XYZ file of C-alpha atoms in Angstrom:
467
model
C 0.000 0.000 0.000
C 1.492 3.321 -1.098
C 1.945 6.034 1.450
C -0.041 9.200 1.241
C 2.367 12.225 0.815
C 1.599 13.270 4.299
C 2.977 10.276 5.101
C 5.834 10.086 2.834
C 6.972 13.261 4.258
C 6.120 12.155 8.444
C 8.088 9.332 7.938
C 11.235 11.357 6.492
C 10.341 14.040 9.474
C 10.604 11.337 12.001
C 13.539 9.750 10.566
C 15.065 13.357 10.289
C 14.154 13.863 14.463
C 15.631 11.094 14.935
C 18.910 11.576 14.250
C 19.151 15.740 14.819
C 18.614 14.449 18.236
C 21.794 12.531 18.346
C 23.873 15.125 16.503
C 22.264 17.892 18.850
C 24.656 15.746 21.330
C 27.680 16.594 19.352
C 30.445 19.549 20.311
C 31.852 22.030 18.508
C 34.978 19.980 17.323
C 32.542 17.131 16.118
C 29.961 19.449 14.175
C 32.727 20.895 12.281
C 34.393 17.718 11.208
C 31.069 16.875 9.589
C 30.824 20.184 8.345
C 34.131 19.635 6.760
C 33.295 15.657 5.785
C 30.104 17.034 3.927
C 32.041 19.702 2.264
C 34.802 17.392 0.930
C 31.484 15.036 -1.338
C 31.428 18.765 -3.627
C 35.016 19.872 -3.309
C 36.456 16.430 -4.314
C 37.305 17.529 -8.036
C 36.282 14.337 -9.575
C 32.571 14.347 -7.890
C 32.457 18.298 -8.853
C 33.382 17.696 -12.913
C 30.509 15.044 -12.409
C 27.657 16.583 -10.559
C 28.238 19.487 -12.814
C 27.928 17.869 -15.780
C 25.039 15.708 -14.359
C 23.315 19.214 -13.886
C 23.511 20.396 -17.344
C 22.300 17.097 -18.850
C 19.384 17.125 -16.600
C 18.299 20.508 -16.805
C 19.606 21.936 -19.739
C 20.478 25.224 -18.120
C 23.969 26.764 -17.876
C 27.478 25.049 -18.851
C 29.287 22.525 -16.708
C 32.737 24.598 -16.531
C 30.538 27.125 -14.730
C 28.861 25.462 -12.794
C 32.340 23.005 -11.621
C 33.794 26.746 -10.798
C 30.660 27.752 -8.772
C 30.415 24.434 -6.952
C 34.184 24.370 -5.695
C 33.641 28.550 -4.741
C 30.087 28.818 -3.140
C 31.309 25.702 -1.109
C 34.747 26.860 -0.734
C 34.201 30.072 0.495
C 31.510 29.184 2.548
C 33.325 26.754 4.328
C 35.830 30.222 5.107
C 32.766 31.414 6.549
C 31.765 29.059 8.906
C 35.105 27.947 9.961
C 35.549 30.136 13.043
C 31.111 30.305 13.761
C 30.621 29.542 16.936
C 26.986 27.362 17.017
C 27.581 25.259 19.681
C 27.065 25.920 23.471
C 28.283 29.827 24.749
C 28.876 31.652 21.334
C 29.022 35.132 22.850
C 29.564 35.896 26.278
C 29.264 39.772 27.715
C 29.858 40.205 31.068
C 29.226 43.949 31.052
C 25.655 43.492 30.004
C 25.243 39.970 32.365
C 24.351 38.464 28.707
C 25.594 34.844 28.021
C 24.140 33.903 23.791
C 23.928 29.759 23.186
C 23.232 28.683 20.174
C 20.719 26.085 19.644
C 18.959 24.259 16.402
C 16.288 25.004 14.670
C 15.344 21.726 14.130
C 14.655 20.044 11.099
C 15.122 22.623 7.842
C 12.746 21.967 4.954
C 14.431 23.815 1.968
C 13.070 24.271 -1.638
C 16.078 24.066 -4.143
C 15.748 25.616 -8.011
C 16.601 23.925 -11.315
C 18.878 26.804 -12.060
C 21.354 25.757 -8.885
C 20.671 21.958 -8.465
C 24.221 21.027 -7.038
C 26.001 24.758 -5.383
C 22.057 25.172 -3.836
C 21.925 22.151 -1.399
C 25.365 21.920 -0.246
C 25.118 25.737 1.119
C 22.075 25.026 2.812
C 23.249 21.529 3.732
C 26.173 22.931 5.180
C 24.469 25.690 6.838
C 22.157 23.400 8.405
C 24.797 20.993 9.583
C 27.011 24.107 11.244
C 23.923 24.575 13.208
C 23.392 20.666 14.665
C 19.993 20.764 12.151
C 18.698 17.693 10.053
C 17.558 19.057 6.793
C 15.085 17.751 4.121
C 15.606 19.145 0.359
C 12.410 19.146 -2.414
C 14.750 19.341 -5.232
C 12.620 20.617 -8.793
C 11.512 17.555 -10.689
C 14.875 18.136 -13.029
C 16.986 18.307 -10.578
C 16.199 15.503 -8.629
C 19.002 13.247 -10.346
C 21.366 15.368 -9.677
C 20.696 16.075 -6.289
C 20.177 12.471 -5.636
C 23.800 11.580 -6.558
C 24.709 14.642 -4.260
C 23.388 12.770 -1.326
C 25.209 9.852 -1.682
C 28.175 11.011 -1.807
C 27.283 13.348 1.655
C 26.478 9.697 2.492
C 29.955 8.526 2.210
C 31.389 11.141 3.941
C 28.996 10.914 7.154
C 29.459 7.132 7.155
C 33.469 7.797 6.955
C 32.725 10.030 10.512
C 30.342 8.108 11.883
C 27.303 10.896 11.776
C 23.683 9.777 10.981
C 22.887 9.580 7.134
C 19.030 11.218 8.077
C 20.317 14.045 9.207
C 20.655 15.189 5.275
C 17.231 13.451 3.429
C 15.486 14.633 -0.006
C 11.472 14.376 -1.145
C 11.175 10.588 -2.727
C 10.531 10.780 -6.303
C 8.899 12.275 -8.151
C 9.132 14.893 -6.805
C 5.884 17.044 -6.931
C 3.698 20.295 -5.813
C 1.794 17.941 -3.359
C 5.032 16.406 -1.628
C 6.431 19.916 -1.214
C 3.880 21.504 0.236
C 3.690 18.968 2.627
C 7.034 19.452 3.419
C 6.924 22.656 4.406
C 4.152 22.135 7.026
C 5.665 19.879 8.643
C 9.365 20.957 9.224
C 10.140 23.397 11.825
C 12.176 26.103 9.539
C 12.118 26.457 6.153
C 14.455 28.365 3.787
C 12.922 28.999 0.003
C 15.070 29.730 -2.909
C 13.794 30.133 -6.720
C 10.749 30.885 -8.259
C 8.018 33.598 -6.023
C 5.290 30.991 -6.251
C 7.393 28.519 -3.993
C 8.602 31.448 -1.452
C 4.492 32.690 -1.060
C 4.034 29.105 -0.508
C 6.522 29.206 2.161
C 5.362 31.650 3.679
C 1.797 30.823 3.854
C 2.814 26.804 4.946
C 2.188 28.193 8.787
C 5.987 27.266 9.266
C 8.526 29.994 10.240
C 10.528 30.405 6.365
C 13.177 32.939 5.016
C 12.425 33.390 1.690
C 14.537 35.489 -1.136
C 12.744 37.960 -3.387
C 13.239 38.179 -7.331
C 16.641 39.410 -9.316
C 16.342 41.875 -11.883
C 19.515 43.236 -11.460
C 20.421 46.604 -12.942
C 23.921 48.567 -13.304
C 24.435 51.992 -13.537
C 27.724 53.186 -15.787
C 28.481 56.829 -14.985
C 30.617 59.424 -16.433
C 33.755 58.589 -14.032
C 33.964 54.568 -14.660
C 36.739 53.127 -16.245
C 34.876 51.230 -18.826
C 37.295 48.833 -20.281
C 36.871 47.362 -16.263
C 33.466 47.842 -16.408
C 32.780 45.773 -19.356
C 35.244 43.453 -18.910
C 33.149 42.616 -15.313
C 29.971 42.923 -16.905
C 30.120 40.463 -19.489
C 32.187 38.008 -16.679
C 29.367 38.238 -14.664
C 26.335 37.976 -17.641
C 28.232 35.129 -18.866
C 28.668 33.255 -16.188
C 27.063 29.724 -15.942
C 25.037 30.759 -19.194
C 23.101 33.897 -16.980
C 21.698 31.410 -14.709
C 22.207 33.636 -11.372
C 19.500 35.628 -9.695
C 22.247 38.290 -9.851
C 23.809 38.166 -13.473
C 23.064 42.184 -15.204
C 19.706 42.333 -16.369
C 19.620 46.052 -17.484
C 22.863 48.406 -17.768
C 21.821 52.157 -17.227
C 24.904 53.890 -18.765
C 25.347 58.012 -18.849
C 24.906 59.962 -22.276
C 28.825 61.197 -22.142
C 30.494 57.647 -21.845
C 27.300 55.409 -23.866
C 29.270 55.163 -27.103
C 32.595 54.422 -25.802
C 30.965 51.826 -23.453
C 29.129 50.651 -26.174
C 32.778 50.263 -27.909
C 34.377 48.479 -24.708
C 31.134 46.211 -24.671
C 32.034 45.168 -28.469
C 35.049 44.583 -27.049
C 34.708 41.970 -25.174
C 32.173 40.111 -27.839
C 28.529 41.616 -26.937
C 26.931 42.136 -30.204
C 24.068 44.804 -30.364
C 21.068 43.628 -32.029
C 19.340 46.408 -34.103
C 15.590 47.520 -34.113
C 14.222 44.471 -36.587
C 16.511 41.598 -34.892
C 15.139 43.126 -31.235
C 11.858 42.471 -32.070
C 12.507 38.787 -33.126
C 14.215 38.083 -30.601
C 11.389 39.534 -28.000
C 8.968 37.470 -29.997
C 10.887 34.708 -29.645
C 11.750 34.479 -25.896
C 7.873 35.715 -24.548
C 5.193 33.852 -25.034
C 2.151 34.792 -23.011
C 4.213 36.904 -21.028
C 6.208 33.831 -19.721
C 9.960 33.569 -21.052
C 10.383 30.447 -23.077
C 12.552 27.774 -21.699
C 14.306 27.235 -25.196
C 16.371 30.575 -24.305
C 16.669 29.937 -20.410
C 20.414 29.701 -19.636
C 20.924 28.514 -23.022
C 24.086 29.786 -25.364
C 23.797 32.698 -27.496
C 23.988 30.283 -30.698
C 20.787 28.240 -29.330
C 19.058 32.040 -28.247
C 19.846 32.819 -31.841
C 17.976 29.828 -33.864
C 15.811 30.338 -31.668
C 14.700 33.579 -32.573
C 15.774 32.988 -36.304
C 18.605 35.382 -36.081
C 20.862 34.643 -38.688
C 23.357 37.558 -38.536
C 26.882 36.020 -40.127
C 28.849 35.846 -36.829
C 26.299 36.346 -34.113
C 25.979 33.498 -33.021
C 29.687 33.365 -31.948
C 28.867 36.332 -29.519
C 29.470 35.650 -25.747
C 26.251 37.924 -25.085
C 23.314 39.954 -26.968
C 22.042 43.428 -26.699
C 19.363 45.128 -26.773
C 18.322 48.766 -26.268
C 15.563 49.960 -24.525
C 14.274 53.494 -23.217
C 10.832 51.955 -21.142
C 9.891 49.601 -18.108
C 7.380 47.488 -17.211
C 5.154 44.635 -18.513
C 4.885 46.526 -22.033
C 8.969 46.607 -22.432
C 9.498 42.905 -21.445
C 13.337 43.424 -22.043
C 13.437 45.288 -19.029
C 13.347 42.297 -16.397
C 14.386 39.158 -15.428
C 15.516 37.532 -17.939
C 18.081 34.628 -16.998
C 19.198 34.308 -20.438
C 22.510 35.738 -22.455
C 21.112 39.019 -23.078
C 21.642 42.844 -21.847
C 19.173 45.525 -22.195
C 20.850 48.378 -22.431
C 19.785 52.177 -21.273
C 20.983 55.792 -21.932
C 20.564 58.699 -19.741
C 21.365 61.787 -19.892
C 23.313 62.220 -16.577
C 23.802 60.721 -13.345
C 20.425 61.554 -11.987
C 18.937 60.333 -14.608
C 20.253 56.778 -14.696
C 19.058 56.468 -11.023
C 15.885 57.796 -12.014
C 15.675 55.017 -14.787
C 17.106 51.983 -12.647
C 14.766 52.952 -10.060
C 11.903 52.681 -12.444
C 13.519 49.136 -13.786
C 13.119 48.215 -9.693
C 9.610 49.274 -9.691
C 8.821 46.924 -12.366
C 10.686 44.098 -10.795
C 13.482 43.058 -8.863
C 13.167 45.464 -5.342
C 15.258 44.915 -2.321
C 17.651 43.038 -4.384
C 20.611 44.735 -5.494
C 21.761 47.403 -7.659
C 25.549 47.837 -9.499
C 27.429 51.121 -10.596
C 30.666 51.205 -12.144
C 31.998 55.066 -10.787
C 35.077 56.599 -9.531
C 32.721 59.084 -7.527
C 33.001 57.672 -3.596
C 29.634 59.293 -2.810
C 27.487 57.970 -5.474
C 27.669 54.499 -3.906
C 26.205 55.980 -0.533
C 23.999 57.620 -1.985
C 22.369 54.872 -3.903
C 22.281 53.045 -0.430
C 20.408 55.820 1.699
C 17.818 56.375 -1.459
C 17.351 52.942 -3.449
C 14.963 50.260 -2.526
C 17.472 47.743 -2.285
C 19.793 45.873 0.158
C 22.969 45.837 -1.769
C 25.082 48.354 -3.883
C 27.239 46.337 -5.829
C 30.423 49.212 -6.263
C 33.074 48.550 -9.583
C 32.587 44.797 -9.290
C 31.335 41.806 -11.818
C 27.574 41.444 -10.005
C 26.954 38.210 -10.163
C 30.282 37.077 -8.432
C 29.837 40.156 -5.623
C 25.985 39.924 -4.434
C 26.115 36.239 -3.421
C 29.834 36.642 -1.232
C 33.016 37.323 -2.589
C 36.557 36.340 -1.513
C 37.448 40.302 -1.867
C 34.046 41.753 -0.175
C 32.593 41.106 3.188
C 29.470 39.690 2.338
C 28.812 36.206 3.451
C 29.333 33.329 0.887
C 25.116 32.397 -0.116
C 23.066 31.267 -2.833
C 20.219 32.917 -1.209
C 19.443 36.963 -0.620
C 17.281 38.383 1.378
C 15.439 41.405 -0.295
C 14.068 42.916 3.180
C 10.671 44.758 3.015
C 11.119 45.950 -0.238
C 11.289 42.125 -1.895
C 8.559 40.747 0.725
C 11.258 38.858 2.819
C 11.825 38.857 6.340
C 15.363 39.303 5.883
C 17.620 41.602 4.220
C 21.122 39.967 4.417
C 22.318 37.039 2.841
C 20.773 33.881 3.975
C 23.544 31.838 6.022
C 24.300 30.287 8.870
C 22.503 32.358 11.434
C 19.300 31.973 10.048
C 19.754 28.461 10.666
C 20.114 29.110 14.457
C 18.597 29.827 17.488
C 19.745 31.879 20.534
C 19.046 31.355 23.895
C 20.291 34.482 26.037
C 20.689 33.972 29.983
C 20.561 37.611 31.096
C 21.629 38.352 34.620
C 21.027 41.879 36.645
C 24.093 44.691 36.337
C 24.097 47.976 38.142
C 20.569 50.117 37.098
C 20.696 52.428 34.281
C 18.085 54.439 35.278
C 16.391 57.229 33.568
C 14.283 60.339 34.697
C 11.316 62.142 32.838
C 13.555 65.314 32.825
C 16.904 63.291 31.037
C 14.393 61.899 27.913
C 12.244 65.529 27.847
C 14.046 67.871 29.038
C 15.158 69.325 25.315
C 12.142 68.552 24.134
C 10.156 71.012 27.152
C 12.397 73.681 26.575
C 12.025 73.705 22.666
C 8.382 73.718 22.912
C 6.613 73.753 25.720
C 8.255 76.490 27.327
C-alpha cells in the first residue's frame, strides 16, 4: 500500500528527528568535522566535474565549466565562513551586560532548491544546516532531482566515513511534486525557500517559520567617471557566467549619455553584439510567449538564443552575449526584467540623476530589495544609492553576479540565497547563512541600574516647545 504524501513526508520528518537528536549531542569539534566531511562530497574535483555535468544534462540550463567553478567557490568560500562560527554551546559571552548567547537548532530545515542551482544550492544550505546541529530535508525541482540524488550519496559517504547519521541530510522521494512539497513545508520546523516567487508565497503561507529570497532583476548603472574597459570586462564576466543562470547576473545596464558610445565600444570589445531595431523584435517574440519567457532561451548559449529567434546575422551566433536597447519599463517593455538568459538591455541617460531615475523605475517593475551595481570613480554615489534605493545591496566597480552572493574580496557572506528585506517581501535583508539556521538562547543576569528620569528623555524637548 502506497503512502499518502503526508505520510511520505512524516516518515522522512521522524527519521530526520531522529537523528538531529543525536547530533544535537555533538560539540563544537565534532559538528565541524562533519561540516568539513560534507564539504569534501562537492570539493572532491572528480565528484564536482561530475555533478556538474550531471546538472547540465538534466536541466539543460547553464554550462558545466561554470557550474564546476561555482560548486568548488560557493562551497569553498563558505566553508571560510563558517570555519571560526561559533553554534555550539556559549557563542558570545558579555559580562558587562550579564548576557551569556547559546546557540541552539532550529530543528529540522525543509528547503526548496531551483533547477537553475541543483548542485552549489543544497550543499550551502546543507552545510548551513549541519554548522547549526539541524537535520535538513531538500524538495529538489523535478529536473533536478538526479542530480541532487547523486549529491546525497556522496554526503552519504562522507557521514558514514565520521560516523554521523545519514538522516540528518534526506530529499522528497521521487517524483518529486507540488503535493510532496507543500507537505514538506508544514511539517518541518524552519524552512528556507530559494527560486521561483510561487514557492517562497508558498513558504510563507505553509504556517511554518521560512526565510524566503525575493526576485533578481539586477540593474547597473555606468556613470561618467567609470573606467569602462573594467566595467565591461566585469559585466560580461558576470552575464556570462554559468550561461546567466544567477538571480544576480546584469539584467539592465543604465549607462550616462557622455560615456554610452565608448561603453558601447568596450562592450564590443569583449564580444557583446548589439542587435538592431528588426533583430530586437525577433528576438522579444521569440523568448515571450504569453508573457512567460520560453525555456528554449533559459540559460541557453547565445547560438541556441539565436535559432531560436531565427537570427541569422553572419557571426552572431559566436557572440558571448546579446544586446538590446531599450528606453521603457514594465510589462509593455518585457526586455526590461528578469531575464536569466545571455542578453543585456541596455539604457541611456542623460546624466547621473537620470540613470538612477531610470534603474529605479527598472526596480519598480521588478526586482526590489535586491541589489543594484554602478561602475563610478565618484566615492559618494555608492552611498547615496544606499540611503535612497529600494534595495539591500550596492554592488560598487565589481562583476555582479560574483559580488551579491559573497566574494573572496568583499565582506558579504558566501550564499546562494538573498534576502530582499521589506522591499522584496522577505523577512530578511542579508544574505541567507548560517545564522538563520540558528537559534539563541540568552541567559541575562542583573548589572548595576541604568536608570532614567522624565527630565533626562524631555528635558530638550520642554524647553524647545513647551516652554
Amino acid at each position: 500500500m502506497s503512502l499518502t504524501p503526508e505520510q511520505a513526508v512524516a516518515e522522512l520528518v521522524a527519521k530526520a528527528r531522529k537523528a538531529q537528536a543525536i547530533f544535537d549531542d555533538y560539540n563544537q569539534e565534532q559538528v565541524d568535522e562533519v561540516v568539513t566531511a560534507t564539504a569534501w562530497a562537492l570539493i572532491n574535483p572528480e565528484n564536482n566535474a561530475r555533478l556538474a555535468e550531471l546538472a547540465v544534462e538534466e536541466t539543460g540550463l547553464g554550462n558545466v565549466k561554470d557550474k564546476i567553478t561555482k560548486n568548488h567557490r560557493k562551497t569553498l568560500g563558505l566553508l571560510r565562513d563558517l570555519m571560526q562560527a561559533k553554534t555550539v554551546g556559549v557563542i558570545s559571552e558579555d559580562p558587562v551586560n550579564g548576557m551569556v548567547e547559546i546557540g541552539r537548532p532550529v530543528g529540522v530545515v525543509g528547503v526548496i532548491v531551483p533547477s537553475t542551482n541543483p548542485i552549489a544550492t543544497p550543499m550551502n544550505n546543507i552545510l548551513n544546516a549541519l554548522k547549526c546541529r539541524n537535520a535538513i530535508i531538500l524538495a529538489p525541482s523535478p529536473k533536478g532531482q538526479p542530480s541532487c540524488t547523486r549529491l546525497l550519496e556522496l554526503v552519504y559517504q562522507e557521514l558514514d566515513r565520521v560516523g554521523a547519521p545519514r538522516d540528518l541530510v534526506q530529499q522528497l522521494p521521487t517524483p518529486v511534486s507540488k503535493i510532496l512539497s507543500q507537505e514538506m513545508l508544514s511539517q518541518v520546523d524552519h524552512i528556507v525557500a530559494t527560486g521561483s516567487q510561487n514557492n517562497v508565497r508558498a513558504s510563507y503561507t505553509s504556517g511554518t517559520p521560512a526565510f524566503g529570497v525575493g526576485a533578481g532583476n539586477v540593474a547597473v548603472i555606468v556613470d561618467e567617471t567609470a573606467d569602462l574597459a573594467d566595467a565591461a570586462a566585469k559585466i560580461k564576466a558576470s552575464k556570462t557566467f554559468d550561461n546567466a543562470t544567477s538571480c544576480s547576473s546584469e539584467n539592465s545596464i543604465v549607462i550616462v549619455d557622455a560615456v554610452y558610445d565608448a561603453m558601447l565600444a568596450e562592450l564590443a570589445r569583449v564580444n557583446g553584439a548589439l542587435l538592431n531595431s528588426d533583430e530586437k523584435q525577433q528576438l522579444q517574440s521569440a523568448m515571450w510567449h504569453d508573457g512567460h519567457l520560453n525555456r528554449h532561451v533559459l540559460a541557453k548559449p547565445v547560438a541556441d538564443v539565436c535559432a531560436v529567434a531565427g537570427l541569422n546575422r553572419e557571426g552572431l551566433g559566436d557572440s558571448d552575449f546579446l544586446m538590446v536597447t531599450e528606453t521603457d519599463t514594465g510589462p509593455d517593455a518585457p526586455f526590461s526584467g528578469e531575464k536569466m538568459s545571455l542578453v543585456l538591455t541596455v539604457y541611456r541617460a542623460s546624466d547621473y540623476a537620470a540613470a538612477k531615475a531610470k534603474a529605479s523605475e527598472i526596480l519598480d517593475y521588478m526586482g526590489k530589495g535586491h541589489s543594484l551595481g554602478i561602475h563610478t570613480n565618484d566615492a559618494s554615489r555608492p552611498v547615496e544609492l544606499g540611503e535612497t534605493m529600494p534595495v539591500c545591496r550596492v554592488i560598487v566597480n565589481q562583476a555582479h553576479c560574483f559580488a551579491t552572493g559573497g566574494s573572496f574580496d568583499n565582506a558579504l557572506p558566501f550564499s546562494l540565497s538573498m534576502g530582499c528585506g521589506s522591499w522584496g517581501g522577505n523577512i530578511t535583508d542579508q544574505n541567507v547563512h548560517y545564522r538563520q539556521y540558528m537559534n539563541v538562547t540568552r541567559v541575562v543576569r542583573t548589572i548595576p541600574p541604568r536608570e532614567v528620569s522624565v527630565e533626562d528623555i524631555f528635558g530638550d524637548y520642554k524647553r524647545k516647545y513647551l516652554s
